[in-house]
Amino acid sequence: KRGVKSSKNVSIVRTPIEGTAIARANNDNTIDVDPSVNLNSRQGAKVIAHEMKHIEQMQQGRNDYGDGWMMWEEAIEAEKLIN
């Protein structure tokens, strides 16, 4: 299905994230998480669960993005609305 792996194969990548976000789901089946987040804490568990929802939405074709655009439920938004 659109070349996306199973949500069971999601990789967590520790990487600094600029701005107010502390994590982001990517359409390559990875979740970037800022190093400031303790993955063993309640917050860390909530962050991963939230981003997993986005991974599932991408797998369902409900959410996607590319260079300069983001799509939610078939509505495409311009780059100015991203971030």
PDB file of N, CA and C in Angstrom:
ATOM      1  N   LYS A   1       0.844  -1.177   0.000  1.00  0.00           N
ATOM      2  CA  LYS A   1       0.000   0.000   0.000  1.00  0.00           C
ATOM      3  C   LYS A   1       0.889   1.239   0.000  1.00  0.00           C
ATOM      4  N   ARG A   2       1.042   1.887  -1.126  1.00  0.00           N
ATOM      5  CA  ARG A   2       1.833   3.091  -1.315  1.00  0.00           C
ATOM      6  C   ARG A   2       3.272   2.932  -0.835  1.00  0.00           C
ATOM      7  N   GLY A   3       3.781   1.721  -0.700  1.00  0.00           N
ATOM      8  CA  GLY A   3       5.168   1.514  -0.329  1.00  0.00           C
ATOM      9  C   GLY A   3       5.500   1.853   1.111  1.00  0.00           C
ATOM     10  N   VAL A   4       4.494   2.028   1.956  1.00  0.00           N
ATOM     11  CA  VAL A   4       4.740   2.362   3.358  1.00  0.00           C
ATOM     12  C   VAL A   4       4.812   1.079   4.159  1.00  0.00           C
ATOM     13  N   LYS A   5       5.810   1.009   5.037  1.00  0.00           N
ATOM     14  CA  LYS A   5       5.970  -0.178   5.868  1.00  0.00           C
ATOM     15  C   LYS A   5       4.888  -0.263   6.937  1.00  0.00           C
ATOM     16  N   SER A   6       4.792  -1.392   7.583  1.00  0.00           N
ATOM     17  CA  SER A   6       3.860  -1.583   8.691  1.00  0.00           C
ATOM     18  C   SER A   6       4.242  -0.668   9.847  1.00  0.00           C
ATOM     19  N   SER A   7       3.233  -0.204  10.594  1.00  0.00           N
ATOM     20  CA  SER A   7       3.517   0.642  11.756  1.00  0.00           C
ATOM     21  C   SER A   7       4.310  -0.119  12.816  1.00  0.00           C
ATOM     22  N   LYS A   8       4.364  -1.424  12.710  1.00  0.00           N
ATOM     23  CA  LYS A   8       5.157  -2.220  13.649  1.00  0.00           C
ATOM     24  C   LYS A   8       6.646  -2.042  13.391  1.00  0.00           C
ATOM     25  N   ASN A   9       7.003  -1.505  12.225  1.00  0.00           N
ATOM     26  CA  ASN A   9       8.406  -1.331  11.853  1.00  0.00           C
ATOM     27  C   ASN A   9       8.843   0.130  11.892  1.00  0.00           C
ATOM     28  N   VAL A  10       8.245   0.931  12.733  1.00  0.00           N
ATOM     29  CA  VAL A  10       8.590   2.344  12.836  1.00  0.00           C
ATOM     30  C   VAL A  10       9.887   2.483  13.625  1.00  0.00           C
ATOM     31  N   SER A  11      10.782   3.349  13.121  1.00  0.00           N
ATOM     32  CA  SER A  11      12.049   3.619  13.804  1.00  0.00           C
ATOM     33  C   SER A  11      11.987   4.980  14.477  1.00  0.00           C
ATOM     34  N   ILE A  12      12.551   5.056  15.667  1.00  0.00           N
ATOM     35  CA  ILE A  12      12.655   6.315  16.405  1.00  0.00           C
ATOM     36  C   ILE A  12      14.052   6.877  16.142  1.00  0.00           C
ATOM     37  N   VAL A  13      14.106   8.139  15.715  1.00  0.00           N
ATOM     38  CA  VAL A  13      15.376   8.805  15.428  1.00  0.00           C
ATOM     39  C   VAL A  13      15.515   9.989  16.377  1.00  0.00           C
ATOM     40  N   ARG A  14      16.578   9.999  17.149  1.00  0.00           N
ATOM     41  CA  ARG A  14      16.831  11.107  18.066  1.00  0.00           C
ATOM     42  C   ARG A  14      17.554  12.196  17.289  1.00  0.00           C
ATOM     43  N   THR A  15      16.914  13.351  17.133  1.00  0.00           N
ATOM     44  CA  THR A  15      17.508  14.450  16.386  1.00  0.00           C
ATOM     45  C   THR A  15      16.960  15.776  16.909  1.00  0.00           C
ATOM     46  N   PRO A  16      17.785  16.794  16.978  1.00  0.00           N
ATOM     47  CA  PRO A  16      17.281  18.097  17.434  1.00  0.00           C
ATOM     48  C   PRO A  16      16.184  18.611  16.497  1.00  0.00           C
ATOM     49  N   ILE A  17      15.123  19.139  17.077  1.00  0.00           N
ATOM     50  CA  ILE A  17      14.008  19.675  16.303  1.00  0.00           C
ATOM     51  C   ILE A  17      13.859  21.145  16.668  1.00  0.00           C
ATOM     52  N   GLU A  18      13.897  22.002  15.659  1.00  0.00           N
ATOM     53  CA  GLU A  18      13.784  23.443  15.887  1.00  0.00           C
ATOM     54  C   GLU A  18      12.328  23.843  16.088  1.00  0.00           C
ATOM     55  N   GLY A  19      12.133  24.967  16.731  1.00  0.00           N
ATOM     56  CA  GLY A  19      10.783  25.479  16.951  1.00  0.00           C
ATOM     57  C   GLY A  19      10.171  24.888  18.206  1.00  0.00           C
ATOM     58  N   THR A  20       8.845  24.883  18.232  1.00  0.00           N
ATOM     59  CA  THR A  20       8.134  24.429  19.428  1.00  0.00           C
ATOM     60  C   THR A  20       7.829  22.930  19.423  1.00  0.00           C
ATOM     61  N   ALA A  21       7.960  22.284  18.286  1.00  0.00           N
ATOM     62  CA  ALA A  21       7.686  20.841  18.211  1.00  0.00           C
ATOM     63  C   ALA A  21       8.790  20.064  18.927  1.00  0.00           C
ATOM     64  N   ILE A  22       8.428  18.915  19.484  1.00  0.00           N
ATOM     65  CA  ILE A  22       9.431  18.039  20.108  1.00  0.00           C
ATOM     66  C   ILE A  22       9.531  16.703  19.389  1.00  0.00           C
ATOM     67  N   ALA A  23       8.646  16.485  18.410  1.00  0.00           N
ATOM     68  CA  ALA A  23       8.687  15.242  17.629  1.00  0.00           C
ATOM     69  C   ALA A  23       7.942  15.462  16.317  1.00  0.00           C
ATOM     70  N   ARG A  24       8.216  14.589  15.341  1.00  0.00           N
ATOM     71  CA  ARG A  24       7.478  14.635  14.079  1.00  0.00           C
ATOM     72  C   ARG A  24       7.507  13.266  13.420  1.00  0.00           C
ATOM     73  N   ALA A  25       6.378  12.921  12.824  1.00  0.00           N
ATOM     74  CA  ALA A  25       6.267  11.676  12.060  1.00  0.00           C
ATOM     75  C   ALA A  25       6.695  11.954  10.629  1.00  0.00           C
ATOM     76  N   ASN A  26       7.417  11.027  10.038  1.00  0.00           N
ATOM     77  CA  ASN A  26       7.894  11.162   8.662  1.00  0.00           C
ATOM     78  C   ASN A  26       7.275  10.077   7.788  1.00  0.00           C
ATOM     79  N   ASN A  27       7.116  10.381   6.495  1.00  0.00           N
ATOM     80  CA  ASN A  27       6.490   9.399   5.619  1.00  0.00           C
ATOM     81  C   ASN A  27       7.443   8.290   5.176  1.00  0.00           C
ATOM     82  N   ASP A  28       8.622   8.211   5.785  1.00  0.00           N
ATOM     83  CA  ASP A  28       9.519   7.076   5.547  1.00  0.00           C
ATOM     84  C   ASP A  28       9.456   6.084   6.707  1.00  0.00           C
ATOM     85  N   ASN A  29       8.386   6.207   7.515  1.00  0.00           N
ATOM     86  CA  ASN A  29       8.145   5.295   8.644  1.00  0.00           C
ATOM     87  C   ASN A  29       9.130   5.505   9.794  1.00  0.00           C
ATOM     88  N   THR A  30       9.558   6.758   9.970  1.00  0.00           N
ATOM     89  CA  THR A  30      10.387   7.103  11.120  1.00  0.00           C
ATOM     90  C   THR A  30       9.693   8.205  11.912  1.00  0.00           C
ATOM     91  N   ILE A  31      10.049   8.292  13.173  1.00  0.00           N
ATOM     92  CA  ILE A  31       9.592   9.368  14.037  1.00  0.00           C
ATOM     93  C   ILE A  31      10.837  10.056  14.585  1.00  0.00           C
ATOM     94  N   ASP A  32      10.980  11.350  14.291  1.00  0.00           N
ATOM     95  CA  ASP A  32      12.068  12.138  14.850  1.00  0.00           C
ATOM     96  C   ASP A  32      11.628  12.633  16.216  1.00  0.00           C
ATOM     97  N   VAL A  33      12.491  12.461  17.211  1.00  0.00           N
ATOM     98  CA  VAL A  33      12.195  12.916  18.572  1.00  0.00           C
ATOM     99  C   VAL A  33      13.388  13.721  19.071  1.00  0.00           C
ATOM    100  N   ASP A  34      13.111  14.908  19.585  1.00  0.00           N
ATOM    101  CA  ASP A  34      14.157  15.758  20.123  1.00  0.00           C
ATOM    102  C   ASP A  34      14.847  15.055  21.299  1.00  0.00           C
ATOM    103  N   PRO A  35      16.174  15.188  21.415  1.00  0.00           N
ATOM    104  CA  PRO A  35      16.897  14.540  22.521  1.00  0.00           C
ATOM    105  C   PRO A  35      16.449  14.997  23.904  1.00  0.00           C
ATOM    106  N   SER A  36      15.760  16.136  24.000  1.00  0.00           N
ATOM    107  CA  SER A  36      15.289  16.612  25.305  1.00  0.00           C
ATOM    108  C   SER A  36      14.152  15.762  25.863  1.00  0.00           C
ATOM    109  N   VAL A  37      13.541  14.933  25.023  1.00  0.00           N
ATOM    110  CA  VAL A  37      12.411  14.100  25.450  1.00  0.00           C
ATOM    111  C   VAL A  37      12.940  12.788  26.024  1.00  0.00           C
ATOM    112  N   ASN A  38      12.546  12.482  27.253  1.00  0.00           N
ATOM    113  CA  ASN A  38      12.890  11.205  27.876  1.00  0.00           C
ATOM    114  C   ASN A  38      11.878  10.165  27.390  1.00  0.00           C
ATOM    115  N   LEU A  39      12.327   9.256  26.549  1.00  0.00           N
ATOM    116  CA  LEU A  39      11.419   8.261  25.973  1.00  0.00           C
ATOM    117  C   LEU A  39      10.851   7.305  27.011  1.00  0.00           C
ATOM    118  N   ASN A  40      11.464   7.237  28.188  1.00  0.00           N
ATOM    119  CA  ASN A  40      10.973   6.348  29.242  1.00  0.00           C
ATOM    120  C   ASN A  40      10.001   7.047  30.192  1.00  0.00           C
ATOM    121  N   SER A  41       9.701   8.307  29.906  1.00  0.00           N
ATOM    122  CA  SER A  41       8.788   9.058  30.771  1.00  0.00           C
ATOM    123  C   SER A  41       7.362   8.982  30.232  1.00  0.00           C
ATOM    124  N   ARG A  42       6.420   9.470  31.025  1.00  0.00           N
ATOM    125  CA  ARG A  42       5.021   9.549  30.585  1.00  0.00           C
ATOM    126  C   ARG A  42       4.915  10.454  29.355  1.00  0.00           C
ATOM    127  N   GLN A  43       5.633  11.588  29.372  1.00  0.00           N
ATOM    128  CA  GLN A  43       5.626  12.490  28.228  1.00  0.00           C
ATOM    129  C   GLN A  43       6.156  11.777  26.984  1.00  0.00           C
ATOM    130  N   GLY A  44       7.248  11.041  27.136  1.00  0.00           N
ATOM    131  CA  GLY A  44       7.824  10.320  26.001  1.00  0.00           C
ATOM    132  C   GLY A  44       6.839   9.329  25.407  1.00  0.00           C
ATOM    133  N   ALA A  45       6.125   8.617  26.251  1.00  0.00           N
ATOM    134  CA  ALA A  45       5.125   7.653  25.779  1.00  0.00           C
ATOM    135  C   ALA A  45       3.995   8.357  25.037  1.00  0.00           C
ATOM    136  N   LYS A  46       3.566   9.517  25.549  1.00  0.00           N
ATOM    137  CA  LYS A  46       2.500  10.273  24.892  1.00  0.00           C
ATOM    138  C   LYS A  46       2.955  10.813  23.544  1.00  0.00           C
ATOM    139  N   VAL A  47       4.198  11.284  23.493  1.00  0.00           N
ATOM    140  CA  VAL A  47       4.747  11.808  22.242  1.00  0.00           C
ATOM    141  C   VAL A  47       4.780  10.719  21.175  1.00  0.00           C
ATOM    142  N   ILE A  48       5.278   9.553  21.529  1.00  0.00           N
ATOM    143  CA  ILE A  48       5.362   8.447  20.564  1.00  0.00           C
ATOM    144  C   ILE A  48       3.962   8.019  20.128  1.00  0.00           C
ATOM    145  N   ALA A  49       3.033   7.911  21.059  1.00  0.00           N
ATOM    146  CA  ALA A  49       1.657   7.523  20.701  1.00  0.00           C
ATOM    147  C   ALA A  49       1.043   8.542  19.746  1.00  0.00           C
ATOM    148  N   HIS A  50       1.269   9.829  19.993  1.00  0.00           N
ATOM    149  CA  HIS A  50       0.728  10.874  19.130  1.00  0.00           C
ATOM    150  C   HIS A  50       1.306  10.775  17.720  1.00  0.00           C
ATOM    151  N   GLU A  51       2.613  10.619  17.625  1.00  0.00           N
ATOM    152  CA  GLU A  51       3.246  10.541  16.303  1.00  0.00           C
ATOM    153  C   GLU A  51       2.882   9.242  15.581  1.00  0.00           C
ATOM    154  N   MET A  52       2.650   8.164  16.333  1.00  0.00           N
ATOM    155  CA  MET A  52       2.207   6.908  15.710  1.00  0.00           C
ATOM    156  C   MET A  52       0.854   7.087  15.038  1.00  0.00           C
ATOM    157  N   LYS A  53      -0.009   7.935  15.606  1.00  0.00           N
ATOM    158  CA  LYS A  53      -1.294   8.227  14.953  1.00  0.00           C
ATOM    159  C   LYS A  53      -1.054   8.845  13.582  1.00  0.00           C
ATOM    160  N   HIS A  54      -0.080   9.754  13.497  1.00  0.00           N
ATOM    161  CA  HIS A  54       0.232  10.363  12.202  1.00  0.00           C
ATOM    162  C   HIS A  54       0.787   9.331  11.215  1.00  0.00           C
ATOM    163  N   ILE A  55       1.619   8.419  11.695  1.00  0.00           N
ATOM    164  CA  ILE A  55       2.139   7.346  10.829  1.00  0.00           C
ATOM    165  C   ILE A  55       0.966   6.532  10.291  1.00  0.00           C
ATOM    166  N   GLU A  56       0.034   6.160  11.168  1.00  0.00           N
ATOM    167  CA  GLU A  56      -1.138   5.385  10.744  1.00  0.00           C
ATOM    168  C   GLU A  56      -1.972   6.168   9.734  1.00  0.00           C
ATOM    169  N   GLN A  57      -2.138   7.480   9.953  1.00  0.00           N
ATOM    170  CA  GLN A  57      -2.894   8.317   9.020  1.00  0.00           C
ATOM    171  C   GLN A  57      -2.218   8.360   7.654  1.00  0.00           C
ATOM    172  N   MET A  58      -0.887   8.400   7.632  1.00  0.00           N
ATOM    173  CA  MET A  58      -0.169   8.383   6.351  1.00  0.00           C
ATOM    174  C   MET A  58      -0.371   7.044   5.649  1.00  0.00           C
ATOM    175  N   GLN A  59      -0.343   5.967   6.413  1.00  0.00           N
ATOM    176  CA  GLN A  59      -0.556   4.646   5.823  1.00  0.00           C
ATOM    177  C   GLN A  59      -1.961   4.511   5.240  1.00  0.00           C
ATOM    178  N   GLN A  60      -2.919   5.179   5.850  1.00  0.00           N
ATOM    179  CA  GLN A  60      -4.311   5.136   5.376  1.00  0.00           C
ATOM    180  C   GLN A  60      -4.560   6.100   4.227  1.00  0.00           C
ATOM    181  N   GLY A  61      -3.571   6.923   3.881  1.00  0.00           N
ATOM    182  CA  GLY A  61      -3.729   7.911   2.824  1.00  0.00           C
ATOM    183  C   GLY A  61      -4.474   9.155   3.267  1.00  0.00           C
ATOM    184  N   ARG A  62      -4.629   9.343   4.561  1.00  0.00           N
ATOM    185  CA  ARG A  62      -5.354  10.503   5.083  1.00  0.00           C
ATOM    186  C   ARG A  62      -4.443  11.699   5.315  1.00  0.00           C
ATOM    187  N   ASN A  63      -3.144  11.467   5.434  1.00  0.00           N
ATOM    188  CA  ASN A  63      -2.176  12.502   5.759  1.00  0.00           C
ATOM    189  C   ASN A  63      -0.922  12.227   4.949  1.00  0.00           C
ATOM    190  N   ASP A  64      -0.324  13.277   4.373  1.00  0.00           N
ATOM    191  CA  ASP A  64       0.930  13.114   3.641  1.00  0.00           C
ATOM    192  C   ASP A  64       1.573  14.483   3.494  1.00  0.00           C
ATOM    193  N   TYR A  65       2.808  14.506   3.039  1.00  0.00           N
ATOM    194  CA  TYR A  65       3.501  15.773   2.827  1.00  0.00           C
ATOM    195  C   TYR A  65       4.618  15.573   1.821  1.00  0.00           C
ATOM    196  N   GLY A  66       5.119  16.682   1.336  1.00  0.00           N
ATOM    197  CA  GLY A  66       6.257  16.687   0.426  1.00  0.00           C
ATOM    198  C   GLY A  66       6.925  18.046   0.505  1.00  0.00           C
ATOM    199  N   ASP A  67       7.837  18.327  -0.398  1.00  0.00           N
ATOM    200  CA  ASP A  67       8.531  19.609  -0.398  1.00  0.00           C
ATOM    201  C   ASP A  67       7.541  20.738  -0.624  1.00  0.00           C
ATOM    202  N   GLY A  68       7.291  21.527   0.398  1.00  0.00           N
ATOM    203  CA  GLY A  68       6.453  22.700   0.282  1.00  0.00           C
ATOM    204  C   GLY A  68       4.957  22.483   0.359  1.00  0.00           C
ATOM    205  N   TRP A  69       4.500  21.281   0.705  1.00  0.00           N
ATOM    206  CA  TRP A  69       3.056  21.042   0.815  1.00  0.00           C
ATOM    207  C   TRP A  69       2.759  20.004   1.892  1.00  0.00           C
ATOM    208  N   MET A  70       1.534  20.043   2.371  1.00  0.00           N
ATOM    209  CA  MET A  70       1.035  19.068   3.335  1.00  0.00           C
ATOM    210  C   MET A  70      -0.411  18.754   2.973  1.00  0.00           C
ATOM    211  N   MET A  71      -0.809  17.484   3.086  1.00  0.00           N
ATOM    212  CA  MET A  71      -2.163  17.070   2.745  1.00  0.00           C
ATOM    213  C   MET A  71      -2.815  16.434   3.958  1.00  0.00           C
ATOM    214  N   TRP A  72      -4.042  16.863   4.237  1.00  0.00           N
ATOM    215  CA  TRP A  72      -4.857  16.247   5.283  1.00  0.00           C
ATOM    216  C   TRP A  72      -6.248  16.033   4.709  1.00  0.00           C
ATOM    217  N   GLU A  73      -6.704  14.780   4.734  1.00  0.00           N
ATOM    218  CA  GLU A  73      -8.046  14.438   4.259  1.00  0.00           C
ATOM    219  C   GLU A  73      -8.314  15.034   2.875  1.00  0.00           C
ATOM    220  N   GLU A  74      -7.346  14.889   1.976  1.00  0.00           N
ATOM    221  CA  GLU A  74      -7.425  15.314   0.571  1.00  0.00           C
ATOM    222  C   GLU A  74      -7.333  16.817   0.360  1.00  0.00           C
ATOM    223  N   ALA A  75      -7.189  17.609   1.411  1.00  0.00           N
ATOM    224  CA  ALA A  75      -6.994  19.053   1.269  1.00  0.00           C
ATOM    225  C   ALA A  75      -5.509  19.348   1.330  1.00  0.00           C
ATOM    226  N   ILE A  76      -4.964  19.987   0.302  1.00  0.00           N
ATOM    227  CA  ILE A  76      -3.535  20.292   0.246  1.00  0.00           C
ATOM    228  C   ILE A  76      -3.312  21.725   0.690  1.00  0.00           C
ATOM    229  N   GLU A  77      -2.359  21.900   1.611  1.00  0.00           N
ATOM    230  CA  GLU A  77      -2.025  23.216   2.140  1.00  0.00           C
ATOM    231  C   GLU A  77      -0.650  23.641   1.623  1.00  0.00           C
ATOM    232  N   ALA A  78      -0.475  24.937   1.440  1.00  0.00           N
ATOM    233  CA  ALA A  78       0.804  25.481   0.964  1.00  0.00           C
ATOM    234  C   ALA A  78       1.821  25.498   2.081  1.00  0.00           C
ATOM    235  N   GLU A  79       3.065  25.651   1.690  1.00  0.00           N
ATOM    236  CA  GLU A  79       4.195  25.627   2.625  1.00  0.00           C
ATOM    237  C   GLU A  79       4.059  26.617   3.778  1.00  0.00           C
ATOM    238  N   LYS A  80       3.452  27.767   3.566  1.00  0.00           N
ATOM    239  CA  LYS A  80       3.357  28.774   4.616  1.00  0.00           C
ATOM    240  C   LYS A  80       2.613  28.270   5.850  1.00  0.00           C
ATOM    241  N   LEU A  81       1.795  27.226   5.698  1.00  0.00           N
ATOM    242  CA  LEU A  81       1.034  26.694   6.825  1.00  0.00           C
ATOM    243  C   LEU A  81       1.778  25.579   7.561  1.00  0.00           C
ATOM    244  N   ILE A  82       2.909  25.136   7.015  1.00  0.00           N
ATOM    245  CA  ILE A  82       3.661  24.044   7.628  1.00  0.00           C
ATOM    246  C   ILE A  82       4.623  24.640   8.642  1.00  0.00           C
ATOM    247  N   ASN A  83       4.734  24.005   9.813  1.00  0.00           N
ATOM    248  CA  ASN A  83       5.592  24.402  10.936  1.00  0.00           C
ATOM    249  C   ASN A  83       4.872  25.292  11.813  1.00  0.00           C
TER     250      ASN A  83
END
